[in-house]
mmCIF file of C-alpha atoms in Angstrom:
data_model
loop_
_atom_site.group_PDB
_atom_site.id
_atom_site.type_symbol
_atom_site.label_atom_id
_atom_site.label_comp_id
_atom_site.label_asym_id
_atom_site.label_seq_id
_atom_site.Cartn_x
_atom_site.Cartn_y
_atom_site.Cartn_z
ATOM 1 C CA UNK A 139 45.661 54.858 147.085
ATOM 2 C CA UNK A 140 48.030 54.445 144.156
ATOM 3 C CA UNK A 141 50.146 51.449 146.185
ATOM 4 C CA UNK A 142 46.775 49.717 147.347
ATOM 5 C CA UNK A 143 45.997 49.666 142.873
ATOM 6 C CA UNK A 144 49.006 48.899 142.493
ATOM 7 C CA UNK A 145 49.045 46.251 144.938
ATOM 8 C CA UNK A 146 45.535 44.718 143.376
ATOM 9 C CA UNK A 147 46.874 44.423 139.559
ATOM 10 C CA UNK A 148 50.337 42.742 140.374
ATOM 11 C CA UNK A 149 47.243 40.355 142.673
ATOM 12 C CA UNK A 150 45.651 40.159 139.308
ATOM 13 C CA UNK A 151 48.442 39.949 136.831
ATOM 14 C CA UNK A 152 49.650 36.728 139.246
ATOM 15 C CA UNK A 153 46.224 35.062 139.544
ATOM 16 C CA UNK A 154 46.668 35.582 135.541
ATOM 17 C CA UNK A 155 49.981 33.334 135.480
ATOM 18 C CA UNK A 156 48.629 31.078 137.390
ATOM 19 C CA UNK A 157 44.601 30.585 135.943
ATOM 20 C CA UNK A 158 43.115 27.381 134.796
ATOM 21 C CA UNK A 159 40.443 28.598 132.959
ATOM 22 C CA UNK A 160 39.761 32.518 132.402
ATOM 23 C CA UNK A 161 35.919 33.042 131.109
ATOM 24 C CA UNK A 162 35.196 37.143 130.401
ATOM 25 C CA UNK A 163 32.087 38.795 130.393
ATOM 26 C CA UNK A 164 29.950 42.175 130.685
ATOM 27 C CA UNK A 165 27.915 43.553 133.533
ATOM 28 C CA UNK A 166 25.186 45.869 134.577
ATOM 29 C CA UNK A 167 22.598 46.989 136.868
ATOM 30 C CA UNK A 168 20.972 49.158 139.929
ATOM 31 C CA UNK A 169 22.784 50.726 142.192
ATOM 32 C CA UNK A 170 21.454 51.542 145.992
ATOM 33 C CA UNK A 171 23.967 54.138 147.517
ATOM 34 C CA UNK A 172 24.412 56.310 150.523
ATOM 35 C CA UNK A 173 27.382 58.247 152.585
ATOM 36 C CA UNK A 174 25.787 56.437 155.691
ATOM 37 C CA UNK A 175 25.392 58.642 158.862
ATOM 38 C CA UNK A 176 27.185 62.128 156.956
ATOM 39 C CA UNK A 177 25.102 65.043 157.201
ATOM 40 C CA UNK A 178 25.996 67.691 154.650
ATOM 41 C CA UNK A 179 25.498 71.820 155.235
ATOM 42 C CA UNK A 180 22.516 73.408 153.982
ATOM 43 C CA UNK A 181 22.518 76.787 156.226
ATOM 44 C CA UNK A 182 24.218 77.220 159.374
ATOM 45 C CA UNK A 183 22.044 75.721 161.517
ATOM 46 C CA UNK A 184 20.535 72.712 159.268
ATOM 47 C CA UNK A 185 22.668 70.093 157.632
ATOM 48 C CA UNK A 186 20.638 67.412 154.824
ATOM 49 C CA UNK A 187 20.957 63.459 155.633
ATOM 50 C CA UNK A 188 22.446 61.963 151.829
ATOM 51 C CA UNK A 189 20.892 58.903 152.250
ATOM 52 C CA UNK A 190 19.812 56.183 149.643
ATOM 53 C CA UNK A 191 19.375 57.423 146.017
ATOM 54 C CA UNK A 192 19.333 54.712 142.510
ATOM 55 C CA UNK A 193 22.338 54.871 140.368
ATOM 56 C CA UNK A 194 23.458 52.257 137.612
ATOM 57 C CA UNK A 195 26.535 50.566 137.335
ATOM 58 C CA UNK A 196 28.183 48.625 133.635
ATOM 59 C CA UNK A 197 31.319 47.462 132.883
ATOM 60 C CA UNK A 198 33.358 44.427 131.711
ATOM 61 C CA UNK A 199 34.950 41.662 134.440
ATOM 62 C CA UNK A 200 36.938 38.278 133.855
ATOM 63 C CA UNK A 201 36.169 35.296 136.387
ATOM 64 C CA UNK A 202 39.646 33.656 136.783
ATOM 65 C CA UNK A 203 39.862 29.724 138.077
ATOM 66 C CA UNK A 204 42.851 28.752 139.977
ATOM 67 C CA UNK A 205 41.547 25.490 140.738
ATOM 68 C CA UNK A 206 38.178 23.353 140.362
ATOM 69 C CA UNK A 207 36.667 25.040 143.009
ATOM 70 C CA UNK A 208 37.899 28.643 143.520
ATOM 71 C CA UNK A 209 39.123 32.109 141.717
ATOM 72 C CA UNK A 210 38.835 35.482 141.762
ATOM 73 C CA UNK A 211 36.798 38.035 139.799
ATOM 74 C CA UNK A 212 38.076 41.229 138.803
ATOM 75 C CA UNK A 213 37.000 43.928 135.953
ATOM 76 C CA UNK A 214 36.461 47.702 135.399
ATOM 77 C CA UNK A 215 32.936 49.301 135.801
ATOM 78 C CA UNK A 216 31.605 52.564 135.877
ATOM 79 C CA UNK A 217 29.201 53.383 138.813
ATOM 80 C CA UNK A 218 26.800 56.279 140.392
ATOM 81 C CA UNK A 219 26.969 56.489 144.242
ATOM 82 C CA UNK A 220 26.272 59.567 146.236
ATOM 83 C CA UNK A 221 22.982 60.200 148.092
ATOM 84 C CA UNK A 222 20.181 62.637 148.369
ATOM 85 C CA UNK A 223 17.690 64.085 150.874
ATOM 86 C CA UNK A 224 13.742 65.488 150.623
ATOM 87 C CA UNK A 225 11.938 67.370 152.839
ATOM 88 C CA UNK A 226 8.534 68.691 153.056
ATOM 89 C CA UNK A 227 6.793 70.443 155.979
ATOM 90 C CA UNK A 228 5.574 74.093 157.295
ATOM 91 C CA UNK A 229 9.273 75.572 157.537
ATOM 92 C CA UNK A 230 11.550 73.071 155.272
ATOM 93 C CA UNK A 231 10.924 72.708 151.774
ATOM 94 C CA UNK A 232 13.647 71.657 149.987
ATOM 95 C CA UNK A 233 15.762 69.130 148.165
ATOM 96 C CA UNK A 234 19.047 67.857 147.728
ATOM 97 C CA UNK A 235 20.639 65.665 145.970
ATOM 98 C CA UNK A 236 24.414 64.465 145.202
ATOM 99 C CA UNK A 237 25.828 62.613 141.871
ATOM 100 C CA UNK A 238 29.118 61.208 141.972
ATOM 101 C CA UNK A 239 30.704 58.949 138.678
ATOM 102 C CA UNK A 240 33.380 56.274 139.805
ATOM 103 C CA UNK A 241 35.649 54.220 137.518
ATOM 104 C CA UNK A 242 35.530 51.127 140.255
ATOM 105 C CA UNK A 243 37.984 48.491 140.160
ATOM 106 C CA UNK A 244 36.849 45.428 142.092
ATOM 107 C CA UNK A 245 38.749 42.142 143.327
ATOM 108 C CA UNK A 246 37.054 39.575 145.154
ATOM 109 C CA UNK A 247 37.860 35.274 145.433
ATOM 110 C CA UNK A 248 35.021 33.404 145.301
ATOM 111 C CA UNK A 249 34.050 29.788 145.030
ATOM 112 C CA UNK A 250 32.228 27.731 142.603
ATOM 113 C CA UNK A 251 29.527 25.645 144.453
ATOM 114 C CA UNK A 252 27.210 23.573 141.813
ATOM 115 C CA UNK A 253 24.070 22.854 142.422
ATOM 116 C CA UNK A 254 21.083 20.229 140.786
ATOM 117 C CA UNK A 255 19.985 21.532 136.824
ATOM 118 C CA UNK A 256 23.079 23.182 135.889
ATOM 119 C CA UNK A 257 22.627 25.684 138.676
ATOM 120 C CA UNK A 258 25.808 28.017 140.148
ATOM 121 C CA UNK A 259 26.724 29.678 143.488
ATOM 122 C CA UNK A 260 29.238 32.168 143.878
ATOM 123 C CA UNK A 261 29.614 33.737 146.799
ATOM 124 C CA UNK A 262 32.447 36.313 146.769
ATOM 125 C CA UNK A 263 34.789 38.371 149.382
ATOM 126 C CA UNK A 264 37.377 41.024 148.550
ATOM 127 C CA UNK A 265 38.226 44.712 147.900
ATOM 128 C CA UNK A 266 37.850 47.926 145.332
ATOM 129 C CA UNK A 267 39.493 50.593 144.467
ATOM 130 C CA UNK A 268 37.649 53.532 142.912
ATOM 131 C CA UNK A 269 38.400 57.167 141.784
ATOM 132 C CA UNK A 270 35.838 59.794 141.197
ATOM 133 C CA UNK A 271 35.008 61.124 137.396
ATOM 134 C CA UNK A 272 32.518 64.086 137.682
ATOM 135 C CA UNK A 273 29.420 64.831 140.022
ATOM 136 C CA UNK A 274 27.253 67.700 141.109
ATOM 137 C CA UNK A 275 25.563 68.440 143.936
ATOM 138 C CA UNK A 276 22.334 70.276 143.152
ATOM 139 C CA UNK A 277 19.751 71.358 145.869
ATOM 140 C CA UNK A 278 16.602 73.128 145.419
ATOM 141 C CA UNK A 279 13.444 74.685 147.686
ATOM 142 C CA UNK A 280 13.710 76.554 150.832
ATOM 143 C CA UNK A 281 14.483 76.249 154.859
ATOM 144 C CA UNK A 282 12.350 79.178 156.845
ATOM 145 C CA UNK A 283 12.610 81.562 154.041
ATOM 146 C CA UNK A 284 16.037 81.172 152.996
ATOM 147 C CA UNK A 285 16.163 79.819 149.177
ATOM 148 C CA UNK A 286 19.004 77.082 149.646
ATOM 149 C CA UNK A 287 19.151 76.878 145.778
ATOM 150 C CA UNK A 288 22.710 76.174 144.404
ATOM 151 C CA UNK A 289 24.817 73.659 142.239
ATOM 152 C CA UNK A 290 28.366 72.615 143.442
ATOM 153 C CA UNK A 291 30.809 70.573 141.768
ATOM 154 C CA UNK A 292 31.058 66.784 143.487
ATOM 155 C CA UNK A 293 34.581 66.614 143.562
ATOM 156 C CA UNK A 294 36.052 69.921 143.762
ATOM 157 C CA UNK A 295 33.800 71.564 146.047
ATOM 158 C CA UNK A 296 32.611 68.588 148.278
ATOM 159 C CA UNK A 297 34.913 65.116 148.422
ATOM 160 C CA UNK A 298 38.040 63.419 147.199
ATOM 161 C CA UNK A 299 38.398 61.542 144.087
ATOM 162 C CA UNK A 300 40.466 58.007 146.087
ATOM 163 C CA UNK A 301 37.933 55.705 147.427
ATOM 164 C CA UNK A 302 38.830 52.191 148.651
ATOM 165 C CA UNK A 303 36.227 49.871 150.468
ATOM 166 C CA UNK A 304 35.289 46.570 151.121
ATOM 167 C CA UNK A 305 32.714 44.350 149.126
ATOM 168 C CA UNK A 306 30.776 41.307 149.675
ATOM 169 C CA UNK A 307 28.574 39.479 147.619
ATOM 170 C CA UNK A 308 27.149 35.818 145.984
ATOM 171 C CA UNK A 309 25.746 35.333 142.625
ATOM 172 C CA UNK A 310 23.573 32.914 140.447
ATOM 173 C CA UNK A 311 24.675 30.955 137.316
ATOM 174 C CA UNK A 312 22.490 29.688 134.657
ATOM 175 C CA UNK A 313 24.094 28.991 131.560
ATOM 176 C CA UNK A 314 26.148 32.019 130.315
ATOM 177 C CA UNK A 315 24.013 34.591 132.536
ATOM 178 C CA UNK A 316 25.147 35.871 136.088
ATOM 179 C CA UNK A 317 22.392 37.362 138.501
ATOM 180 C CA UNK A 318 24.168 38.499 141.632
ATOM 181 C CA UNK A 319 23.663 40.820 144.823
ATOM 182 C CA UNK A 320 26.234 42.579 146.691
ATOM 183 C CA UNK A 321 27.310 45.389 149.054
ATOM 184 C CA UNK A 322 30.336 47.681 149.017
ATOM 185 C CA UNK A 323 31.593 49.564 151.880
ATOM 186 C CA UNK A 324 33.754 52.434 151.653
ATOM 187 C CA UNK A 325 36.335 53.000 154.630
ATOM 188 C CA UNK A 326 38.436 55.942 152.784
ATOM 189 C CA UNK A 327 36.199 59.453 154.246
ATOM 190 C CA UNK A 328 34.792 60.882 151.355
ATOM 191 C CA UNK A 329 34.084 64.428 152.496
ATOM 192 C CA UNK A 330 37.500 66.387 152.061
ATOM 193 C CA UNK A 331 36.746 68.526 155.360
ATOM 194 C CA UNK A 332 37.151 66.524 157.886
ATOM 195 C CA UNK A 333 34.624 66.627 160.334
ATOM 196 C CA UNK A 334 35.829 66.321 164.045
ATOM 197 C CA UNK A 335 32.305 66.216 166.179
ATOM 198 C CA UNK A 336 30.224 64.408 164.195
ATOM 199 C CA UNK A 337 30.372 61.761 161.088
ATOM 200 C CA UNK A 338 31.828 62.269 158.330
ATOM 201 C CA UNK A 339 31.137 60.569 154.921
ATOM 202 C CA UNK A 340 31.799 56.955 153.399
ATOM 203 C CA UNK A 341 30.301 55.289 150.518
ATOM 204 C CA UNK A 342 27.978 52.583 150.534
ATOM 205 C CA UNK A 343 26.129 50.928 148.079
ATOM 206 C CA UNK A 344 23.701 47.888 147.838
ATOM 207 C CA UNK A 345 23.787 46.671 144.163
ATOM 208 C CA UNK A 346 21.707 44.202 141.946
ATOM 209 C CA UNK A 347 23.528 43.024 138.363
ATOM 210 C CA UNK A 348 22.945 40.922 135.892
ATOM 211 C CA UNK A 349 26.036 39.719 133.233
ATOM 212 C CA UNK A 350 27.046 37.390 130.319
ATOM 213 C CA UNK A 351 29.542 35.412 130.183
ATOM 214 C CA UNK A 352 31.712 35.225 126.723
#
């Protein structure tokens, strides 16, 4: 983890040296995440999907042009992923759910494709880097009987702080404001037991922002 950030800021330090224009700005928005197909322990013989729960994400990025056409965006944000579960019938009654703060450092190249009234395209590829700040996971109700009640630290009980994924993504200019869509995948496990027989955990996240541009 520390030679793949490592790696990314002497990327970004050299896209720096070499920049045509360098425009910085601020970002936020709504965060869609999951750890896909991982099913975490309730009692020993039912486990809780963590599928899709809201989060936000805000930081500050720089858009960096090595030519006309193309650059790369980078910048530091802090984001909620994790996931959560709810179940009601005759024998389950219960709910879970799992908080997990990243710093996130992103770096993706994109190009610049203009369109008619001033309108921008940007549709992005690259990487992140992320490492885990706090989280609980707090879970509530009952399976057959059994309370299931309980509050567990994120990252000490649960999963490792490194995460490192992929991200794709394409946003709209207009004027000074960016509205953009994107998805990050995580391919670092996030659980810190490994499971063998069935799936273990990776971050993903569908996200919606909106930024300025300075």
């Amino acid at each position: 983890m520390k030679k793949i950030s490592m790696t990314m800021a002497l990327l970004i330090a050299g896209f720096y040296l070499q920049a045509q224009q360098v425009r910085f700005g601020v970002k936020a928005g709504a965060n869609l995440s999951s750890l896909t197909e991982y099913d975490y322990l309730l009692t020993g013989y039912e486990d809780a999907s963590l599928d899709y729960k809201v989060g936000f994400n805000a930081g500050v990025f720089s858009q960096i042009f090595i030519n006309k056409n193309w650059g790369l965006e980078t910048g530091l944000y802090f984001t909620q992923l994790g996931g959560q579960d709810r179940e009601r019938d005759l024998n389950e009654d219960y709910r879970l759910r799992a908080n997990a703060s990243y710093l996130q450092l992103p770096v993706s190249v994109f190009r610049e494709i203009r369109l008619p009234g001033k309108v921008r395209l940007y549709p992005a590829l690259g990487a992140y880097a992320g490492y885990g700040i706090a989280g609980k996971i707090k879970s509530s109700g009952h399976i057959n009987n059994i309370d299931i009640s309980q509050e567990q630290d994120y990252f000490k009980d649960f999963a490792r702080r490194f995460d490192v994924g992929a991200t794709a993504g394409i946003q709209v200019g207009l004027d000074n404001f960016l509205f953009g869509a994107a998805y990050d995948q995580g391919v670092v496990r996030v659980n810190s037991q490994k499971v063998n027989w069935e799936e273990n955990g990776y971050n993903s996240n569908f996200k919606l922002t909106v930024g300025y541009l300075f």
